[in-house]
Amino acid sequence: MRQELVVRTTGEELWKVLAERWRQIAFEAVREKGYCTAALPGGTTPVGFYLRLAREPGLPWHETHLFQVDERLVPHERPESNYRLVRESLLKELAVAPGSFHAIPVGRKSPPDATCDYEEDLFSFFTPREEGMPAFDLVLLGIGPDGHTASLFPGAAALAEKERLVVYVPPSVAGTPRVTMTFPLINNARNVIFLALGSEKSEILARVLGGKASDLPASRIRPREGKLFFFADSAAGPASRI
Ligand code: 6PG
């Protein structure tokens, strides 16, 4: 597995480099297969990037299909909705609509229904196009100070999942019921990019980069055949590159 750390002084500089990387990945995927797939997280970190991405000229949005990494099962109007965040900072701002946006359904009768419906949505998109486990061109991820990523929290049952693409995370784990992509799906991606901003992320990022915290969910993101990137501002990133 190839791993690379990209550090820039400010978030703005970092997002510029990340937008270039997105462009490269998207065009390469479209050239190869005719479409690009990307999964987007929530949290506060990616907001600046989404706003920047929306202003990037000439991206192949018609051929780009967007999915959610995880979601809190709350109505879309609620401030903690990841769908709302992506809609407000990216989708609403885009001049050209993406090929499709696949939202994790939140209004289902039961959380397991939401999980099954989203998994079904993933299969119905990928099965006619690719064999086996879906391979996203790009998965963006945030990282929590406790080492969680997506809605994969330390000690949660979701960490043990070996087959499913997405699972339900009960409120006992993180306060709000959630649906999250699993390790098998994320680790099958061609590119996985962690985003980290600010000094409150420096300790956890150093632990994950140091490779001595294999128990942390974020440390278990190791794309089987893809590349792993860490994009950090200088407050979060270590002084030297790896
Ligand atoms: C979420 C995320 C979660 C997030 C981290 C970091 O929706 O909350 O999927 O994994 O990326 O908690 O959050 P911040 O970007 O807000 O620090």
XYZ file of C-alpha atoms and ligand atoms in Angstrom:
259
model
C 0.000 0.000 0.000
C 1.326 3.424 -0.963
C 1.017 6.114 1.711
C 1.653 9.819 1.302
C 1.417 12.819 3.600
C 0.652 16.246 2.194
C 1.047 19.216 4.560
C 0.330 22.850 3.733
C 0.436 25.872 6.016
C -3.211 26.813 5.693
C -6.455 25.024 4.913
C -6.832 27.155 1.810
C -3.487 26.002 0.398
C -4.302 22.436 1.329
C -7.655 22.510 -0.420
C -5.997 23.844 -3.568
C -3.693 20.807 -3.717
C -6.552 18.484 -2.834
C -8.718 19.940 -5.604
C -5.868 19.236 -8.050
C -5.683 15.657 -6.749
C -9.452 15.290 -7.121
C -9.175 16.541 -10.720
C -6.430 14.035 -11.497
C -8.329 11.107 -9.960
C -11.640 12.080 -11.580
C -10.249 12.487 -15.100
C -8.195 9.305 -14.847
C -11.301 7.345 -13.770
C -13.443 8.866 -16.532
C -10.767 8.079 -19.124
C -10.521 4.482 -17.925
C -14.159 3.594 -17.240
C -16.314 6.500 -18.346
C -17.295 7.513 -14.793
C -15.847 8.443 -11.402
C -17.160 7.489 -7.956
C -16.423 9.410 -4.763
C -17.650 9.031 -1.181
C -17.938 12.114 1.018
C -17.852 12.392 4.814
C -19.522 14.901 7.097
C -17.914 16.731 10.017
C -16.586 20.277 9.981
C -13.217 19.611 8.316
C -14.311 19.080 4.695
C -16.625 22.119 4.457
C -13.896 24.458 3.160
C -12.848 21.827 0.663
C -16.393 21.268 -0.624
C -16.812 25.033 -1.138
C -13.511 25.143 -3.011
C -14.355 22.083 -5.107
C -17.658 23.640 -6.157
C -15.735 26.567 -7.680
C -13.213 24.419 -9.586
C -13.747 24.885 -13.293
C -13.997 22.034 -15.785
C -14.399 19.016 -13.509
C -16.240 16.058 -15.063
C -19.336 16.421 -12.871
C -21.706 14.768 -15.362
C -19.650 11.594 -15.091
C -19.069 11.840 -11.329
C -21.280 9.875 -8.945
C -21.243 10.958 -5.315
C -22.070 8.841 -2.265
C -22.067 9.397 1.488
C -19.465 7.781 3.753
C -21.799 7.932 6.732
C -24.859 9.675 8.065
C -26.744 10.427 11.239
C -30.308 9.182 10.893
C -31.902 12.577 11.459
C -34.048 14.689 9.117
C -32.057 16.483 6.408
C -32.948 19.900 7.820
C -31.108 19.202 11.076
C -27.693 20.880 11.494
C -25.969 17.543 12.210
C -27.162 16.003 8.912
C -24.221 15.154 6.652
C -26.535 15.305 3.653
C -27.376 18.884 4.549
C -23.712 19.770 4.858
C -22.842 18.336 1.436
C -25.902 19.931 -0.135
C -25.159 23.392 1.296
C -21.404 23.443 0.689
C -21.114 21.509 -2.562
C -24.244 20.409 -4.412
C -26.022 23.756 -4.178
C -22.926 25.592 -5.336
C -22.192 23.460 -8.394
C -22.951 24.948 -11.795
C -23.290 21.426 -13.252
C -25.085 18.727 -11.272
C -23.118 15.544 -10.615
C -24.065 12.361 -12.504
C -25.915 11.365 -9.354
C -25.865 11.897 -5.617
C -26.627 8.840 -3.505
C -27.895 9.885 -0.102
C -28.153 7.518 2.840
C -31.937 7.344 3.362
C -32.993 8.795 6.698
C -36.771 8.565 6.678
C -37.126 4.766 6.754
C -39.309 2.954 9.306
C -36.290 1.417 10.998
C -32.516 1.999 10.947
C -31.876 -1.479 9.504
C -34.179 -0.516 6.589
C -32.049 2.559 5.935
C -28.906 0.408 5.988
C -30.348 -2.190 3.598
C -31.699 0.462 1.240
C -28.356 2.226 1.023
C -26.518 -1.054 0.491
C -29.038 -1.882 -2.237
C -28.424 1.505 -3.825
C -24.658 0.824 -3.823
C -25.152 -2.601 -5.382
C -27.533 -1.353 -8.022
C -25.045 1.313 -9.048
C -21.915 -0.867 -9.016
C -23.131 -4.352 -10.017
C -23.856 -3.530 -13.678
C -20.515 -1.728 -13.915
C -17.961 -3.656 -11.833
C -17.426 -7.138 -10.479
C -17.182 -7.996 -6.784
C -16.787 -5.512 -3.954
C -17.326 -1.930 -5.222
C -14.071 -0.028 -5.672
C -14.538 3.704 -5.160
C -12.170 5.923 -7.090
C -11.971 8.131 -4.048
C -13.106 8.011 -0.419
C -12.580 11.139 1.672
C -12.465 10.683 5.435
C -12.247 12.807 8.553
C -10.663 11.679 11.778
C -11.869 12.169 15.352
C -9.592 12.821 18.355
C -10.484 9.301 19.608
C -9.295 7.780 16.327
C -12.735 7.191 14.842
C -13.261 7.672 11.165
C -16.491 7.564 9.175
C -18.849 6.296 11.928
C -16.401 3.549 12.886
C -15.850 4.213 16.583
C -13.361 2.497 18.910
C -14.821 -0.674 20.399
C -17.983 -0.676 18.249
C -19.387 -3.842 16.676
C -19.164 -2.203 13.235
C -15.374 -2.632 13.346
C -15.732 -6.395 13.092
C -17.789 -6.327 9.897
C -16.123 -8.394 7.182
C -18.660 -8.546 4.357
C -21.275 -5.851 4.313
C -20.749 -2.545 2.528
C -22.561 -0.501 5.169
C -23.795 -1.158 8.684
C -26.045 0.409 11.270
C -24.408 2.080 14.284
C -26.795 2.230 17.259
C -27.128 5.383 19.400
C -25.335 3.659 22.298
C -22.106 4.089 20.279
C -22.163 7.744 19.271
C -25.322 9.352 20.635
C -27.244 9.436 17.348
C -28.182 6.397 15.262
C -25.950 6.285 12.220
C -25.225 4.332 9.055
C -21.612 3.959 7.972
C -19.491 2.459 5.233
C -17.414 -0.462 6.526
C -13.702 -1.312 6.443
C -14.120 -3.869 3.624
C -15.747 -1.240 1.388
C -13.441 1.656 2.268
C -10.324 -0.507 2.029
C -11.324 -1.586 -1.460
C -11.095 1.993 -2.750
C -8.490 3.097 -5.288
C -7.712 6.224 -3.262
C -8.494 7.053 0.346
C -7.732 10.547 1.604
C -7.808 11.571 5.282
C -8.350 15.268 5.996
C -7.083 16.864 9.196
C -7.079 20.520 10.213
C -5.996 22.208 13.423
C -3.871 21.403 16.460
C -6.630 19.302 18.050
C -5.931 16.703 15.345
C -2.119 16.697 15.623
C -1.823 14.057 18.355
C -4.192 11.561 16.779
C -2.716 12.111 13.347
C 0.800 11.482 14.669
C -0.399 8.218 16.261
C -2.042 7.024 13.058
C 0.937 8.028 10.917
C 3.343 6.453 13.394
C 1.698 3.106 12.723
C 1.813 2.067 16.388
C -1.891 2.403 17.075
C -3.306 -0.513 15.136
C -6.295 -0.676 17.491
C -7.590 2.702 16.326
C -10.297 2.601 13.650
C -8.424 5.198 11.548
C -5.309 2.972 11.593
C -7.325 0.140 10.114
C -7.910 2.099 6.934
C -5.384 0.392 4.682
C -6.556 0.209 1.071
C -5.802 -3.299 -0.191
C -4.692 -2.208 -3.618
C -5.209 1.524 -3.498
C -3.331 4.537 -2.207
C -3.668 6.189 1.175
C -3.171 9.933 1.596
C -3.174 12.221 4.607
C -3.904 15.866 3.822
C -3.179 18.091 6.831
C -2.561 21.737 7.581
C 0.624 22.498 9.487
C -1.208 22.736 12.823
C -2.374 19.119 12.457
C 0.486 17.642 10.475
C 3.911 16.601 11.718
C 6.841 18.864 10.861
C 8.427 16.435 8.441
C 6.858 14.501 5.603
C 6.846 10.729 5.403
C -19.090 12.673 10.807
C -17.915 11.944 10.245
C -16.789 11.731 11.240
C -15.923 12.976 11.128
C -14.948 13.068 12.274
C -14.163 14.351 12.213
O -20.045 12.782 10.096
O -19.049 13.170 11.935
O -18.149 11.039 9.385
O -16.027 10.603 11.028
O -15.253 12.972 9.892
O -15.664 13.023 13.473
O -15.055 15.410 12.382
P -14.618 16.907 12.230
O -14.271 17.110 10.793
O -15.840 17.691 12.623
O -13.455 17.122 13.133
